[in-house]
Coordinates of C-alpha atoms in Angstrom, one line a residue:
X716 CA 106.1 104.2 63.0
X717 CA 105.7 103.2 59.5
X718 CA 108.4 101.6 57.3
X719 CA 108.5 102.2 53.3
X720 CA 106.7 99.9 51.5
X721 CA 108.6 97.7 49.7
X722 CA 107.1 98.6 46.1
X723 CA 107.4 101.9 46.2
X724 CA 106.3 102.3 42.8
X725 CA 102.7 102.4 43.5
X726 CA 100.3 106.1 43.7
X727 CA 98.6 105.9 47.0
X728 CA 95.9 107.8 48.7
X729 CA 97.4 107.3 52.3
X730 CA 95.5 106.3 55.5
X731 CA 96.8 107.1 58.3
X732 CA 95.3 107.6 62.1
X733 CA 96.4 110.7 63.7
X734 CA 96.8 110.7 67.6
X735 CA 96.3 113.9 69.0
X736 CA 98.4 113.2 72.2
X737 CA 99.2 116.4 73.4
X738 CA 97.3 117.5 76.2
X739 CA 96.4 120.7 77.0
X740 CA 97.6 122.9 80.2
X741 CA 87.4 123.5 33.9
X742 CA 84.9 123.3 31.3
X743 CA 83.0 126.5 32.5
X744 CA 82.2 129.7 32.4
X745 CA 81.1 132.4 35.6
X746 CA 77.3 132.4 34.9
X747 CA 75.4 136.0 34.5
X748 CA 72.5 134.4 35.8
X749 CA 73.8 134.9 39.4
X750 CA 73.4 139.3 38.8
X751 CA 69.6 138.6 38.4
X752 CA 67.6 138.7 41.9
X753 CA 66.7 135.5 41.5
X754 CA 64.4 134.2 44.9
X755 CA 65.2 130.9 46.2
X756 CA 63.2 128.3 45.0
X757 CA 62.5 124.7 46.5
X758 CA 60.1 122.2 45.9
X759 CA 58.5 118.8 47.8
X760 CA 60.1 115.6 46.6
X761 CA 59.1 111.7 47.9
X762 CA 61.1 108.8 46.9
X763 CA 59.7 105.0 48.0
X764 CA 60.3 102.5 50.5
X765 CA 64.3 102.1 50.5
X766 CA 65.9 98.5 49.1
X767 CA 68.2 96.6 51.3
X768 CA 71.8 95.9 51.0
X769 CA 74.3 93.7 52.8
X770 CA 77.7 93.9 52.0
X771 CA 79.1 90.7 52.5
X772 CA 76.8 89.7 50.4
X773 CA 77.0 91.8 47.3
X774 CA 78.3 89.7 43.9
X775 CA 81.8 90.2 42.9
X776 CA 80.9 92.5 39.9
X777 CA 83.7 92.5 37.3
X778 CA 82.7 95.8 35.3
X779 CA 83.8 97.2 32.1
X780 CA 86.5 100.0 33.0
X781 CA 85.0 103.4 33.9
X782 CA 85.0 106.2 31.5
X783 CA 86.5 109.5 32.9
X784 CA 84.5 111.8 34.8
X785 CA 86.0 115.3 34.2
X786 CA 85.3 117.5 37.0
X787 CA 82.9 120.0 36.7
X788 CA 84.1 123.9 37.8
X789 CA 82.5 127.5 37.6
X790 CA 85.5 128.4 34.8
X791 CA 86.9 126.4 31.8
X792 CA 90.8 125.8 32.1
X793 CA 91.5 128.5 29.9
X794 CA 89.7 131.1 31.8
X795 CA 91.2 129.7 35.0
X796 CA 95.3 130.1 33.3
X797 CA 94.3 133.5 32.7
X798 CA 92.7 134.3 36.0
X799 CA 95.7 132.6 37.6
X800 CA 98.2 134.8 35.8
X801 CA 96.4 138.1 36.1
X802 CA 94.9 137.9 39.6
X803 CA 98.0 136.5 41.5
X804 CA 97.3 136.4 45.0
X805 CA 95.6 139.6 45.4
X806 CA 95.8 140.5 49.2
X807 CA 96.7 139.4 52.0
X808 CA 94.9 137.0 54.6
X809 CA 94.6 137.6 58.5
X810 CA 97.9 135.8 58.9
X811 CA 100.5 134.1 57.2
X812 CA 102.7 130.7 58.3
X813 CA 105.7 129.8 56.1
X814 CA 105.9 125.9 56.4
X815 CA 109.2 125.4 57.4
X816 CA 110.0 121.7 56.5
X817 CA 112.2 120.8 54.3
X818 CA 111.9 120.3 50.7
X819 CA 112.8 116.5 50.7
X820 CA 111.6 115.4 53.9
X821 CA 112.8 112.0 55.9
X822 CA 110.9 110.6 58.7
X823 CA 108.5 112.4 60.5
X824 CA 109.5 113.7 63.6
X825 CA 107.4 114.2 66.5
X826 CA 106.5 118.4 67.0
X827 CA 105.2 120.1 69.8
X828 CA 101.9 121.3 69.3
X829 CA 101.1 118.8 66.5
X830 CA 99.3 115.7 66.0
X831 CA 101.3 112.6 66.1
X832 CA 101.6 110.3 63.1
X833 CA 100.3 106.9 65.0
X834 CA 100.2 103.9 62.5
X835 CA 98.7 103.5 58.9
X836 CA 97.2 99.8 57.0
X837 CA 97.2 99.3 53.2
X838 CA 93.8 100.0 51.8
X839 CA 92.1 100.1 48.7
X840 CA 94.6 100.4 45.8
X841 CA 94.6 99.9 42.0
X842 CA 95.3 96.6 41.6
X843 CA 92.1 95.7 44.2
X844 CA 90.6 98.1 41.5
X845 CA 91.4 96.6 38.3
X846 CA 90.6 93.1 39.9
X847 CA 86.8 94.4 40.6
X848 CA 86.0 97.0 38.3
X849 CA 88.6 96.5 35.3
X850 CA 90.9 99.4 34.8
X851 CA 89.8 102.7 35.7
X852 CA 90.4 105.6 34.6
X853 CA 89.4 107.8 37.2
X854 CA 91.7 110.0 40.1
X855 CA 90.2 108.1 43.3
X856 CA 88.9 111.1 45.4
X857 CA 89.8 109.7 48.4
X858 CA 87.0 109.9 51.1
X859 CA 87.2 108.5 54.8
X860 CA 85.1 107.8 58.0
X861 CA 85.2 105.9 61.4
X862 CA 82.3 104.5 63.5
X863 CA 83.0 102.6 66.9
X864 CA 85.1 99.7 65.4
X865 CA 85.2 100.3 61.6
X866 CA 86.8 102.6 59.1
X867 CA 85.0 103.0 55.6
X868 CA 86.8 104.0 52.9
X869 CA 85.8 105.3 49.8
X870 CA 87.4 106.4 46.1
X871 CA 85.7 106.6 42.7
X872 CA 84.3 102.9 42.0
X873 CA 85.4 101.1 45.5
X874 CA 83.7 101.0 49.4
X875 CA 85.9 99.5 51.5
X876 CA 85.0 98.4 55.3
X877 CA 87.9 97.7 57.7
X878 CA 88.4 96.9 61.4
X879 CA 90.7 99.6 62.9
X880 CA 93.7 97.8 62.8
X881 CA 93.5 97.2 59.3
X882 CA 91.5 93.7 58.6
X883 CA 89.8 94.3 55.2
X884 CA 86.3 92.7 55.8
X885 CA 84.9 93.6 52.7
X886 CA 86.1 95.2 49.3
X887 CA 83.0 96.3 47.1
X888 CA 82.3 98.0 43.4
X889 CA 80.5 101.1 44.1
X890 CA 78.5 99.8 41.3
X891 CA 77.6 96.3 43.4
X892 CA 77.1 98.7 46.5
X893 CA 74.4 100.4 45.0
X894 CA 73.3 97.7 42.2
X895 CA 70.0 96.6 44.3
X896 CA 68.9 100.1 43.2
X897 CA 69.6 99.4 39.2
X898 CA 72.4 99.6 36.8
X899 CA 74.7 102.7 37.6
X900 CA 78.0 104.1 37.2
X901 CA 78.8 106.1 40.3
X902 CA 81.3 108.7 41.0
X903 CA 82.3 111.1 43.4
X904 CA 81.7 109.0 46.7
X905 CA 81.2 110.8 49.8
X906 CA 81.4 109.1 53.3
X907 CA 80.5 109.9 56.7
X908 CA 79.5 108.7 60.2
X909 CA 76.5 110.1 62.3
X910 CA 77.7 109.7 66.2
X911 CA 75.5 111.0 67.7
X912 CA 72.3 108.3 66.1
X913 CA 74.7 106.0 64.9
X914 CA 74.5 105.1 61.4
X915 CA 76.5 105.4 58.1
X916 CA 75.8 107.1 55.4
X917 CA 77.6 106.3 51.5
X918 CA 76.1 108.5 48.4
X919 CA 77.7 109.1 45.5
X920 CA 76.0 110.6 41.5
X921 CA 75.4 108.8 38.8
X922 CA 75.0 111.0 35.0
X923 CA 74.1 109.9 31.5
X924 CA 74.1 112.1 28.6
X925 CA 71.1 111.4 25.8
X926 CA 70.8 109.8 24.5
X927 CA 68.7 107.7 25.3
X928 CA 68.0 109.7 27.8
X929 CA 69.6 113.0 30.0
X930 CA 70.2 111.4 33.4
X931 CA 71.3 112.7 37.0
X932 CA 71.1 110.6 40.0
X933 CA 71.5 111.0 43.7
X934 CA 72.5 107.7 44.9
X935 CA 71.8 107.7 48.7
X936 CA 72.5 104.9 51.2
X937 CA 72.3 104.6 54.9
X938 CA 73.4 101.6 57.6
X939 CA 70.2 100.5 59.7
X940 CA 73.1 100.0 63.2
X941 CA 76.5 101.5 63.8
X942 CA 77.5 98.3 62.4
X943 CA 78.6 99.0 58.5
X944 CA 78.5 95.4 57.8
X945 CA 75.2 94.5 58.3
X946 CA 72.0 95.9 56.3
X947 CA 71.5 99.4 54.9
X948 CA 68.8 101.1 53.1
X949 CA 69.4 102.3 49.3
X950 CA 67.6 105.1 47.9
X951 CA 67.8 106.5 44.3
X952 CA 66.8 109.7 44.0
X953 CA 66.0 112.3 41.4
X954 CA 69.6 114.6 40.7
X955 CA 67.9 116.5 37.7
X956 CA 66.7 120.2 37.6
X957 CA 65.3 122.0 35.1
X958 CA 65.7 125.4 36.0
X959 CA 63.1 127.6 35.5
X960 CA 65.3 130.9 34.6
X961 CA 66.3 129.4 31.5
X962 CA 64.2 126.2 31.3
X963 CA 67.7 123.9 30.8
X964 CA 67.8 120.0 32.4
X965 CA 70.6 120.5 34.5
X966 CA 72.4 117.7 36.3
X967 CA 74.3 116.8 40.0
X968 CA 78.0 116.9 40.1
X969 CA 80.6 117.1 43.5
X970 CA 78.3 116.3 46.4
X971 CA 78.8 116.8 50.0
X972 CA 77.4 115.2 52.7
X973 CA 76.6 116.8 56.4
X974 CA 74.2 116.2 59.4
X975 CA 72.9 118.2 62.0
X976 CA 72.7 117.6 65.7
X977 CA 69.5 117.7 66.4
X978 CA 68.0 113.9 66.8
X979 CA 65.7 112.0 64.7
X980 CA 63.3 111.0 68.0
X981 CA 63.2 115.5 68.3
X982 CA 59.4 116.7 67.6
X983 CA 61.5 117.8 64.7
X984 CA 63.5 115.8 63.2
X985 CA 66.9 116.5 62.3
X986 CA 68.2 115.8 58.8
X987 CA 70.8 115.1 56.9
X988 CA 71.9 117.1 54.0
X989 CA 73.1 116.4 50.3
X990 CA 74.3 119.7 48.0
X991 CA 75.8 119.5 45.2
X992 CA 76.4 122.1 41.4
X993 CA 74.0 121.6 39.0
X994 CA 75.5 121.7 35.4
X995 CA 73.7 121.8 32.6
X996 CA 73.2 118.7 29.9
X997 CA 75.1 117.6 28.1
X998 CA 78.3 117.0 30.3
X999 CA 80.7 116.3 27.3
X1000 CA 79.5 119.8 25.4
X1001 CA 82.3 121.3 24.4
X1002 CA 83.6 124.7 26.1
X1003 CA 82.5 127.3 27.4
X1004 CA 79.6 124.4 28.1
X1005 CA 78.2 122.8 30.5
X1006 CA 77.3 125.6 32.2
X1007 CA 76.7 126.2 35.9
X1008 CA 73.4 127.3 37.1
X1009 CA 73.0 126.8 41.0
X1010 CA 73.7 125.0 43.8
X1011 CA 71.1 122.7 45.0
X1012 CA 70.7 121.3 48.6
X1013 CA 68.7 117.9 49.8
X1014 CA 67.2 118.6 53.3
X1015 CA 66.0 114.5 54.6
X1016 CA 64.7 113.8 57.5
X1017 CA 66.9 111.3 59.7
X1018 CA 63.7 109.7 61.5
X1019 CA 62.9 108.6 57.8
X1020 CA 65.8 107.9 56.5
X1021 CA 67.3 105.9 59.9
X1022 CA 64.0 103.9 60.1
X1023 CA 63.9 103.0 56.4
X1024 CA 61.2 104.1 55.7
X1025 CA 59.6 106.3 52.2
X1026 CA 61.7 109.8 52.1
X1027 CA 59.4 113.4 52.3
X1028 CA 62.2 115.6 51.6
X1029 CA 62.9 119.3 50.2
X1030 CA 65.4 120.5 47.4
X1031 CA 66.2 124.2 47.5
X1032 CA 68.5 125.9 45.4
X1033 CA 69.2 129.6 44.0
X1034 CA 70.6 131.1 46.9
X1035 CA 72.8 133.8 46.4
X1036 CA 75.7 135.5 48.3
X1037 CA 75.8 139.0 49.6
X1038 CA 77.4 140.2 46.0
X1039 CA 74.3 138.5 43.9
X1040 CA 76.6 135.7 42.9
X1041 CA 75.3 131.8 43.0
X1042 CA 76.5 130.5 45.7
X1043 CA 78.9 127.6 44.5
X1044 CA 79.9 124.4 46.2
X1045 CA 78.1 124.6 49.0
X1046 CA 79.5 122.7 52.1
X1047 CA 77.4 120.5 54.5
X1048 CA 78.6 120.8 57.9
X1049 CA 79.1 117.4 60.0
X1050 CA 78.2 118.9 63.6
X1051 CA 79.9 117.5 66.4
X1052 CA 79.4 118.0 70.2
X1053 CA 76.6 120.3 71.5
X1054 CA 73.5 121.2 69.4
X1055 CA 73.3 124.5 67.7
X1056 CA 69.6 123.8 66.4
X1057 CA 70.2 124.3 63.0
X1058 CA 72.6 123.0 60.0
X1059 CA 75.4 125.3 59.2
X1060 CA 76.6 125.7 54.9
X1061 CA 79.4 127.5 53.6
X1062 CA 81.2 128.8 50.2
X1063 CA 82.9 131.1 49.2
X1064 CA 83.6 132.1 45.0
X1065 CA 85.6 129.3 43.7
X1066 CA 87.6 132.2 42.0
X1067 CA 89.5 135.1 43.1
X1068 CA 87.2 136.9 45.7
X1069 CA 87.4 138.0 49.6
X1070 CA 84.5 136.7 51.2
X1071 CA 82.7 133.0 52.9
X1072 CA 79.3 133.0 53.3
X1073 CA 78.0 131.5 56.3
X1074 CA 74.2 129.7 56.4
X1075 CA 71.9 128.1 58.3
X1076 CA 69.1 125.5 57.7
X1077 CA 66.4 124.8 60.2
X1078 CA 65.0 121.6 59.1
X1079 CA 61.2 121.7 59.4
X1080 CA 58.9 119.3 58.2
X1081 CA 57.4 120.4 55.8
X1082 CA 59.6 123.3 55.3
X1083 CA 57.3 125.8 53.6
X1084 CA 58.9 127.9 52.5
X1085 CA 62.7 126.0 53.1
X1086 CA 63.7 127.5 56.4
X1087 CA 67.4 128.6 54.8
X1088 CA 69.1 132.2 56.2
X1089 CA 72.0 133.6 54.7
X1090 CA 73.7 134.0 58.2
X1091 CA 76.7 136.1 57.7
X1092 CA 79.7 137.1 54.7
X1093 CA 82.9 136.9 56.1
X1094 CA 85.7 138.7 54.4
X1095 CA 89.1 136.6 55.1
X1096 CA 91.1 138.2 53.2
X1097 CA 91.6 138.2 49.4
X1098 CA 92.2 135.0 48.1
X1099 CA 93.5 133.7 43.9
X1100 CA 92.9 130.8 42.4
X1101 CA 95.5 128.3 43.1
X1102 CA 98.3 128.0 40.7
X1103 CA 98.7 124.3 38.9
X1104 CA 101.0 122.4 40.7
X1105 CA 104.4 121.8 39.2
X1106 CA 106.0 118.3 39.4
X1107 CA 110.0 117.1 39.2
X1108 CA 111.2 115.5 36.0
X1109 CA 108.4 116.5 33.4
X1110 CA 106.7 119.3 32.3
X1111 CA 103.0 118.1 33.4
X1112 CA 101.0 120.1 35.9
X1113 CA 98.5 119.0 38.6
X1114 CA 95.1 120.7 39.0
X1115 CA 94.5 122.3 42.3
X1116 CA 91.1 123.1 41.7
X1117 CA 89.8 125.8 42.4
X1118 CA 89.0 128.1 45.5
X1119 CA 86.5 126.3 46.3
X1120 CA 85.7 124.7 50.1
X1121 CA 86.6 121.1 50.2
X1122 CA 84.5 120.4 53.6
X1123 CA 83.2 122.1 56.5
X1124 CA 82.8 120.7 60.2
X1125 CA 81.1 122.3 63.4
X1126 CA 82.1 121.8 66.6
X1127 CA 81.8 123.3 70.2
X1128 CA 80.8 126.8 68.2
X1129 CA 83.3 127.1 65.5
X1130 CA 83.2 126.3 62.0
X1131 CA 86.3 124.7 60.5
X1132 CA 87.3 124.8 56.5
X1133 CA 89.8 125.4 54.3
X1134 CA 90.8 125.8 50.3
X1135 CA 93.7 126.2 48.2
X1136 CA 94.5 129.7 47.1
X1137 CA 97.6 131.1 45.4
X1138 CA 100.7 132.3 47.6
X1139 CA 101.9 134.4 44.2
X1140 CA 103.6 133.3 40.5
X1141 CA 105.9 130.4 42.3
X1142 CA 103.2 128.2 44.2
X1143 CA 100.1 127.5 46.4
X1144 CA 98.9 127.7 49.9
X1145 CA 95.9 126.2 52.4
X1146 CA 93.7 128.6 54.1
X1147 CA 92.5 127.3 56.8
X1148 CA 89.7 129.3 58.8
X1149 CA 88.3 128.9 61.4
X1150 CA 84.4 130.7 62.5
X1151 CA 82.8 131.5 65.8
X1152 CA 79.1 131.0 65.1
X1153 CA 78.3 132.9 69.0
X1154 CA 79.5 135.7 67.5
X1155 CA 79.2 134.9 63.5
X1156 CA 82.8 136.5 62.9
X1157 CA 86.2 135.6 61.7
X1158 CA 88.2 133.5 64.3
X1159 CA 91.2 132.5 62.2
X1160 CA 92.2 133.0 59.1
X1161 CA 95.8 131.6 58.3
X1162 CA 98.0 130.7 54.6
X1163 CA 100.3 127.8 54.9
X1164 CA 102.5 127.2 52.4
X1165 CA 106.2 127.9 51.3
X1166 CA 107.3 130.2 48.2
X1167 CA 107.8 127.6 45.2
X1168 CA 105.9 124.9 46.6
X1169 CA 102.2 123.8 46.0
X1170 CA 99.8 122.9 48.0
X1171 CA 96.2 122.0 47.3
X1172 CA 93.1 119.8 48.3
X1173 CA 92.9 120.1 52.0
X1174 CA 90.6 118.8 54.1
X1175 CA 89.9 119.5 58.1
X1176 CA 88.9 117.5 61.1
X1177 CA 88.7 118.6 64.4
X1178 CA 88.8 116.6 68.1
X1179 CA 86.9 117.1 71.4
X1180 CA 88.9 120.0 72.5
X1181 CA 89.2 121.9 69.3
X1182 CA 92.7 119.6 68.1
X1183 CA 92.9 120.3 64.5
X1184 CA 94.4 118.0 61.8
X1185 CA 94.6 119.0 57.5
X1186 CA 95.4 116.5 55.4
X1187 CA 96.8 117.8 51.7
X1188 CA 98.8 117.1 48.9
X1189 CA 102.0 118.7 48.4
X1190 CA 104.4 118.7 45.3
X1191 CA 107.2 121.2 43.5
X1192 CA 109.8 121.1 40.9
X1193 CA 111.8 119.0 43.2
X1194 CA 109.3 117.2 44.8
X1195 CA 106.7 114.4 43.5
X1196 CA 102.9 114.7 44.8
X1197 CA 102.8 113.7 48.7
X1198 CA 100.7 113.0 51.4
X1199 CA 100.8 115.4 54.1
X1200 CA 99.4 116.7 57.5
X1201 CA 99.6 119.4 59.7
X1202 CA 97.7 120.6 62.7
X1203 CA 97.6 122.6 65.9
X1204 CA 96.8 122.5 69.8
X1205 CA 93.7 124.4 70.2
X1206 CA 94.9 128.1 70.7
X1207 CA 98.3 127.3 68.9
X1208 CA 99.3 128.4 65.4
X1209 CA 99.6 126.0 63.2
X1210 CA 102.6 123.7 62.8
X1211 CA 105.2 122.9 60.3
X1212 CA 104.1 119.6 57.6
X1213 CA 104.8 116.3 58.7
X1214 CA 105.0 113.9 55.9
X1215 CA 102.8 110.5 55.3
X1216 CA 104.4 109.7 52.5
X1217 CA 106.5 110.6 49.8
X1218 CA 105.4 110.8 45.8
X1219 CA 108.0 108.8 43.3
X1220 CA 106.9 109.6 40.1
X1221 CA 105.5 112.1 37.7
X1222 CA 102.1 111.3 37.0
X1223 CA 100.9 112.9 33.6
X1224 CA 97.3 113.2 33.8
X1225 CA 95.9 116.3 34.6
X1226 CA 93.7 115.7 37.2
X1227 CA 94.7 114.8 40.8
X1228 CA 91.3 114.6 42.4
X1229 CA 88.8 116.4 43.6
X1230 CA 88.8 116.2 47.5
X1231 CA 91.2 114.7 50.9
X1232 CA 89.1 112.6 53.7
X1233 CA 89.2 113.2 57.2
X1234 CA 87.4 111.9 60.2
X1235 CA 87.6 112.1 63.8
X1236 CA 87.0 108.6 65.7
X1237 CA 83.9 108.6 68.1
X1238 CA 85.2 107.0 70.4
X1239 CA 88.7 107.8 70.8
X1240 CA 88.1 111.4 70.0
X1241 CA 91.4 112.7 70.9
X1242 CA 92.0 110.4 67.2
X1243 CA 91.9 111.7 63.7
X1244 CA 91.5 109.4 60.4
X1245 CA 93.1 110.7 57.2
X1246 CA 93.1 109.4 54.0
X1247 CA 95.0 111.2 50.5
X1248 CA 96.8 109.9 47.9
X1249 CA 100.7 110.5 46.8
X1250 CA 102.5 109.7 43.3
X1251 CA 103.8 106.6 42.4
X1252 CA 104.5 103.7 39.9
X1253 CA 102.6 101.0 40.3
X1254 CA 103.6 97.6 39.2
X1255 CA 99.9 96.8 37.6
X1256 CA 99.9 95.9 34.1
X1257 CA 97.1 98.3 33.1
X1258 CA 98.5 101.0 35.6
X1259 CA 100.5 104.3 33.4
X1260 CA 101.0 107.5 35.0
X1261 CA 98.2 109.0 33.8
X1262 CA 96.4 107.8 37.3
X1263 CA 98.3 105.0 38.9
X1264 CA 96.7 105.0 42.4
X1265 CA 96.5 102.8 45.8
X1266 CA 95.8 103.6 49.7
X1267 CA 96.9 102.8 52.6

């Protein structure tokens, strides 16, 4: 059970550990370029021999405070307000839950059917911040993993490493993490863990506008043992594009970061798999610019990148879905349990739409050309762009984001995701869906959410037998941003929110963030990791609610 922190007035992302103990019996606008038959395009990359990094022995790097990064969507915020208005929630999806928790929750109290709120630690916050990286102004996208005896945290401009009960063991500037490499500014960190070989893997971009120079970098780091504090292997490689349609430099912006099943010792190696939008230069144009072009996907070879050794990789991009449309946001699956032989990606629109595309990668070396299907369209129902969520005691609005996927797992044949999607004029809802890939068709397809009520940024992990956890913020006009959860038995619906913890305070910058972490444990796999943030007032001097932030 865990007790209110004494100073409440802090913003958290919250981490929490989630026993599953039940036991069965905008700054753009929608490209035309994606109504040309475009033919998907890849080329062969190399990079050199990685550099090493230890983290306990990384410099405390004091840097100067962090500009903001604006995220980067397929609408500008105008376009978005208007879509939100007109389109509304436009149909409606396989099935509907009403969350029935109340508006002003207390303690969390134990549900059948859902995942138990175990016990949480403090984590990275904004005072740990401000002491390594001076003030930043940045919403800290919270990002989670666990190995066999650590957790790794991530937010923009902090890696932390913990034991499982908490002990920080080391607290590092995502600028020192990947410093070996060269002077960068990172953002949008992704974390995950590979169980299956064993190893860690941290990236996060880097972009510079000219001049000097236009600048994108993939920033791509991997642990040499399951052991996160010992050495790792940094590569920097090229995030720039010019794409050949319309001969523009275009540059990386919100990554993912999935793996497949197949092993690194196969006569084919498996791979792990970066995507991310490409946007053209420069970042700070004003609207309708930057514009999307494409999505772009990293295929790397794990017996490469595992053995430190010089990357021979592929980049593919200009896929499109079944309706000519880019495909946007593309999501790397992190596969789980038995091997389906290939990589699974999703996305759907990012804007109102009724439709998920489903692919597959087959990663051979060298791909030629890229081994990449467009496997199936699923239609889950019409789904609107999520309405900005309201807050008590101000006027200011959250962004939701939009439709987009915020992260895709595979396990024991099913693809899990979800988004947030408008539930009408008065609030927001997760879809959660779930995929059979034996039969490529629509398993589940469900909207939570309550009239009035917002909720947005969800993010899915799934245990050993098909246990489901969503972590995702929820706020309204009478209650602050929260950390939340909900979940399911395998075969059950999905049950009503449990709260991690309550939101104090109206925070007043637009952005909340662009993504929710959660990770099942590989060794108690019945276990679920979540990390997300909630609204508070911090104490720090430089903290304001504009972004005032901590974890737990």
């Amino acid at each position: 059970m865990l007790s209110q922190p004494s100073r409440l007035k802090r913003i958290c992302a919250f981490l929490i550990v989630l026993s599953l103990t039940i036991l069965p019996s905008l700054v753009n606008v929608k490209p035309t370029l994606g109504q040309q038959q475009l033919a998907p395009a890849q080329r062969a990359e190399t990079s050199g021999r990685p550099v090493t990094m230890t983290p306990s022995r990384l410099p405390r790097i004091a840097a100067r405070a962090s500009r903001v990064m604006p995220r980067r969507s397929k609408f500008d915020e105008t376009k978005m307000n208007v879509l939100r208005q007109q389109g509304g929630f436009p149909g409606a999806p396989a099935t509907v839950v009403l969350d029935r928790t109340p508006a002003r929750p207390t303690a969390p109290a134990p549900r059948p059917l859902t995942p138990t709120l175990q016990f949480g630690f403090e984590g990275t916050n904004q005072d740990a911040n401000g002491a390594i990286n001076g003030f930043v102004t940045r919403p800290p996208d919270p990002e989670i993993a666990a190995g066999p005896n650590h957790i790794i945290q991530v937010v923009n401009s902090l890696v932390r490493i913990s034991n499982k009960d908490g002990t920080t063991l080391s607290t590092t500037a995502l600028s020192a993490w990947f410093a070996p490499l060269g002077t960068f500014d990172p953002f949008d960190p992704r974390v995950t863990y590979d169980p299956q070989e064993g190893h860690w893997i941290v990236i996060a971009l880097h972009q510079a506008d000219a001049p000097p120079a236009n600048v994108s970098r993939v920033l791509f780091s991997v642990s040499q043992t399951s052991d996160p504090t010992g050495t790792w292997n940094l590569y920097d490689l090229d995030g720039s594009l010019v794409y050949p349609p319309t001969g523009e430099n275009t540059w990386s912006d919100y990554p993912d970061v999935g793996f497949d099943a197949i092993l690194s010792t196969a006569g084919t190696s498996g791979a792990i798999y970066i995507t991310t939008n490409m946007f053209t230069f420069p970042s700070n144009a004003p609207p309708p610019a930057p514009f999307f072009r494409t999505a772009r996907v990293w295929i790397i070879s794990k017996a490469q990148a595992y053995s430190g050794t010089a990357l021979s990789f592929w980049t593919a991009w200009d896929h499109l879905n079944a309706d000519t449309s880019q495909a946007f946001t593309l999501r790397a699956a992190q596969t789980y349990g038995s091997n389906p032989g290939v990589e699974f990606l999703a996305n759907n629109d990012g804007g109102p739409a009724n439709f998920i595309t489903v692919w597959n990668v087959t990663p051979t070396y060298p791909p030629t050309p890229v081994n990449w299907t467009l496997r199936v369209t699923i239609a889950p129902g019409a789904y609107g762009l999520a309405n900005l969520a309201r807050q008590p005691g101000c006027s200011n609005t959250l962004d939701t984001i939009d439709t987009r996927l915020i992260n895709l797992v595979w396990r024991n044949n099913k693809l899990y995701t979800a988004f947030a999607e408008s539930n009408g004029s008065t609030g927001s809802s997760v879809r959660y869906n779930r995929i059979d890939t034996l039969t490529d068709t629509l398993d589940t397809s469900t909207s939570f959410g309550a009239a009035n009520t917002f909720y947005y940024i969800p993010a899915v992990a799934v245990d050993n037998l098909g246990d489901v956890a969503i972590v995702f913020t929820r706020s309204s006009t009478i209650e602050f941003a929260s950390a939340y959860y909900t979940g399911h038995l395998s075969g059950a619906a999905l049950q009503p929110a449990t709260l991690i913890h309550a939101g104090v305070e109206c925070i007043t910058g637009f952005r909340w963030g662009d993504y929710s972490g959660a990770s099942v444990d590989p060794v108690g796999s019945r276990r679920i990791w979540v990390h997300n943030e909630w609204a508070a007032n911090s104490a720090c001097g430089l903290c304001t609610p504009v972004w005032d932030w901590s974890t737990w």
